[in-house]
Amino acid sequence: MIASQAYNQYKENFINTASPEELTLMLYNGLIKFIMRGIDCIDKQNVQETHNNIVKAQNIIAEFSNTLDMRYEISNSLGSIYEYIYSRLVDANISKDKKILEEVLELAKTLRDTWEQAVKITRKKIKSPEATSAI
């Protein structure tokens, strides 16, 4: 019980102190986790838990979509991708189709990996001497 409370406190502190970039990465990881759980629940023929996990994935995608800054060209592209993923998640939830979830899982992993790489590149540029001397 105490270990569980300590872990929850640690997790809450981590989330509260995370940068926006880290929070986005956590959301991508959550998206992947819920899609994978949905696949597992389909395999176990647990309809209710399949539904619950797919809805959690849909909520993350909806949040990504709602927070796009449309002043940037990339936001239009991401918006289309998020819309497609959301639509496929709805299809998967209606049909309980594992293949659809596997399809969106690959898209989610690609988005997460791309985001992770972009964060690393940005951090490297910020820390580089050229970037510091140019400021």
Short mmCIF file of C-alpha atoms in Angstrom, two decimals:
data_model
loop_
_atom_site.label_atom_id
_atom_site.label_comp_id
_atom_site.label_asym_id
_atom_site.label_seq_id
_atom_site.Cartn_x
_atom_site.Cartn_y
_atom_site.Cartn_z
CA MET A 1 0.00 0.00 0.00
CA ILE A 2 2.72 2.48 0.99
CA ALA A 3 4.84 1.56 -2.05
CA SER A 4 1.82 2.15 -4.27
CA GLN A 5 1.23 5.58 -2.73
CA ALA A 6 4.91 6.46 -3.14
CA TYR A 7 4.83 5.41 -6.79
CA ASN A 8 1.69 7.44 -7.44
CA GLN A 9 3.28 10.49 -5.79
CA TYR A 10 6.44 10.03 -7.87
CA LYS A 11 4.37 9.70 -11.06
CA GLU A 12 2.35 12.80 -10.21
CA ASN A 13 5.51 14.83 -9.52
CA PHE A 14 7.08 13.60 -12.75
CA ILE A 15 4.05 14.67 -14.78
CA ASN A 16 3.80 18.03 -13.03
CA THR A 17 7.46 18.85 -13.71
CA ALA A 18 7.72 17.42 -17.24
CA SER A 19 8.32 19.72 -20.18
CA PRO A 20 5.63 20.03 -22.87
CA GLU A 21 7.83 17.87 -25.10
CA GLU A 22 8.05 15.15 -22.45
CA LEU A 23 4.30 15.31 -21.83
CA THR A 24 3.66 14.83 -25.54
CA LEU A 25 5.99 11.84 -25.55
CA MET A 26 4.12 10.40 -22.53
CA LEU A 27 0.84 10.80 -24.39
CA TYR A 28 2.23 9.00 -27.45
CA ASN A 29 3.43 6.20 -25.16
CA GLY A 30 -0.02 6.08 -23.55
CA LEU A 31 -1.64 5.90 -26.98
CA ILE A 32 0.58 2.95 -27.88
CA LYS A 33 -0.10 1.26 -24.53
CA PHE A 34 -3.89 1.52 -24.89
CA ILE A 35 -3.85 0.26 -28.48
CA MET A 36 -1.70 -2.71 -27.42
CA ARG A 37 -4.05 -3.42 -24.52
CA GLY A 38 -6.97 -3.26 -26.96
CA ILE A 39 -5.28 -5.86 -29.15
CA ASP A 40 -4.64 -8.06 -26.11
CA CYS A 41 -8.26 -7.72 -24.98
CA ILE A 42 -9.51 -8.73 -28.44
CA ASP A 43 -7.31 -11.84 -28.20
CA LYS A 44 -8.86 -12.59 -24.79
CA GLN A 45 -12.36 -11.82 -26.15
CA ASN A 46 -12.89 -9.24 -23.41
CA VAL A 47 -15.29 -6.92 -25.22
CA GLN A 48 -15.71 -4.36 -22.43
CA GLU A 49 -11.98 -3.90 -21.79
CA THR A 50 -11.35 -3.75 -25.54
CA HIS A 51 -13.85 -0.91 -25.71
CA ASN A 52 -12.38 0.87 -22.67
CA ASN A 53 -8.83 0.80 -24.02
CA ILE A 54 -9.82 1.91 -27.51
CA VAL A 55 -11.80 4.82 -26.03
CA LYS A 56 -8.72 5.86 -24.03
CA ALA A 57 -6.68 5.81 -27.26
CA GLN A 58 -9.40 7.85 -29.00
CA ASN A 59 -9.30 10.41 -26.18
CA ILE A 60 -5.55 10.87 -26.59
CA ILE A 61 -5.88 11.32 -30.35
CA ALA A 62 -8.73 13.79 -29.83
CA GLU A 63 -6.54 15.77 -27.41
CA PHE A 64 -3.68 15.84 -29.91
CA SER A 65 -6.07 17.05 -32.60
CA ASN A 66 -7.66 19.71 -30.38
CA THR A 67 -4.32 21.19 -29.36
CA LEU A 68 -2.81 21.62 -32.83
CA ASP A 69 -1.64 25.15 -33.57
CA MET A 70 -3.02 25.66 -37.07
CA ARG A 71 -0.65 28.56 -37.78
CA TYR A 72 1.91 25.96 -38.79
CA GLU A 73 1.76 23.94 -42.00
CA ILE A 74 2.71 20.72 -40.20
CA SER A 75 -0.46 21.02 -38.11
CA ASN A 76 -2.63 20.42 -41.18
CA SER A 77 -0.72 17.23 -41.96
CA LEU A 78 -0.84 16.03 -38.37
CA GLY A 79 -4.54 16.89 -38.22
CA SER A 80 -5.22 14.63 -41.19
CA ILE A 81 -3.21 11.81 -39.63
CA TYR A 82 -4.98 12.20 -36.28
CA GLU A 83 -8.36 12.26 -38.03
CA TYR A 84 -7.50 9.05 -39.87
CA ILE A 85 -6.30 7.31 -36.70
CA TYR A 86 -9.39 8.41 -34.80
CA SER A 87 -11.66 7.12 -37.56
CA ARG A 88 -9.83 3.78 -37.64
CA LEU A 89 -10.07 3.49 -33.85
CA VAL A 90 -13.83 3.98 -34.11
CA ASP A 91 -13.96 1.29 -36.81
CA ALA A 92 -11.88 -1.05 -34.63
CA ASN A 93 -14.11 -0.43 -31.64
CA ILE A 94 -17.27 -1.19 -33.60
CA SER A 95 -15.93 -4.31 -35.28
CA LYS A 96 -13.41 -5.41 -32.62
CA ASP A 97 -10.97 -5.88 -35.50
CA LYS A 98 -7.43 -6.62 -34.37
CA LYS A 99 -5.96 -5.85 -37.82
CA ILE A 100 -7.22 -2.26 -37.65
CA LEU A 101 -5.62 -1.81 -34.24
CA GLU A 102 -2.35 -3.26 -35.54
CA GLU A 103 -2.48 -0.74 -38.40
CA VAL A 104 -2.98 2.25 -36.08
CA LEU A 105 -0.40 0.87 -33.67
CA GLU A 106 2.24 1.17 -36.40
CA LEU A 107 1.14 4.73 -37.14
CA ALA A 108 1.24 5.61 -33.44
CA LYS A 109 4.75 4.14 -33.09
CA THR A 110 5.94 6.12 -36.10
CA LEU A 111 4.51 9.35 -34.68
CA ARG A 112 6.07 8.65 -31.28
CA ASP A 113 9.47 7.79 -32.74
CA THR A 114 9.42 10.88 -34.95
CA TRP A 115 8.49 13.09 -32.00
CA GLU A 116 11.21 11.54 -29.86
CA GLN A 117 13.80 12.16 -32.58
CA ALA A 118 12.65 15.77 -33.04
CA VAL A 119 13.01 16.41 -29.31
CA LYS A 120 16.54 14.96 -29.32
CA ILE A 121 17.56 17.09 -32.31
CA THR A 122 16.10 20.22 -30.76
CA ARG A 123 17.87 19.60 -27.45
CA LYS A 124 21.14 18.97 -29.24
CA LYS A 125 20.81 22.25 -31.18
CA ILE A 126 20.03 24.18 -28.00
CA LYS A 127 23.10 22.75 -26.27
CA SER A 128 25.48 23.19 -29.21
CA PRO A 129 28.14 25.95 -28.95
CA GLU A 130 27.10 27.42 -32.31
CA ALA A 131 23.56 27.94 -31.06
CA THR A 132 24.81 29.55 -27.85
CA SER A 133 27.23 31.90 -29.59
CA ALA A 134 24.59 32.98 -32.10
CA ILE A 135 22.33 34.19 -29.31
#
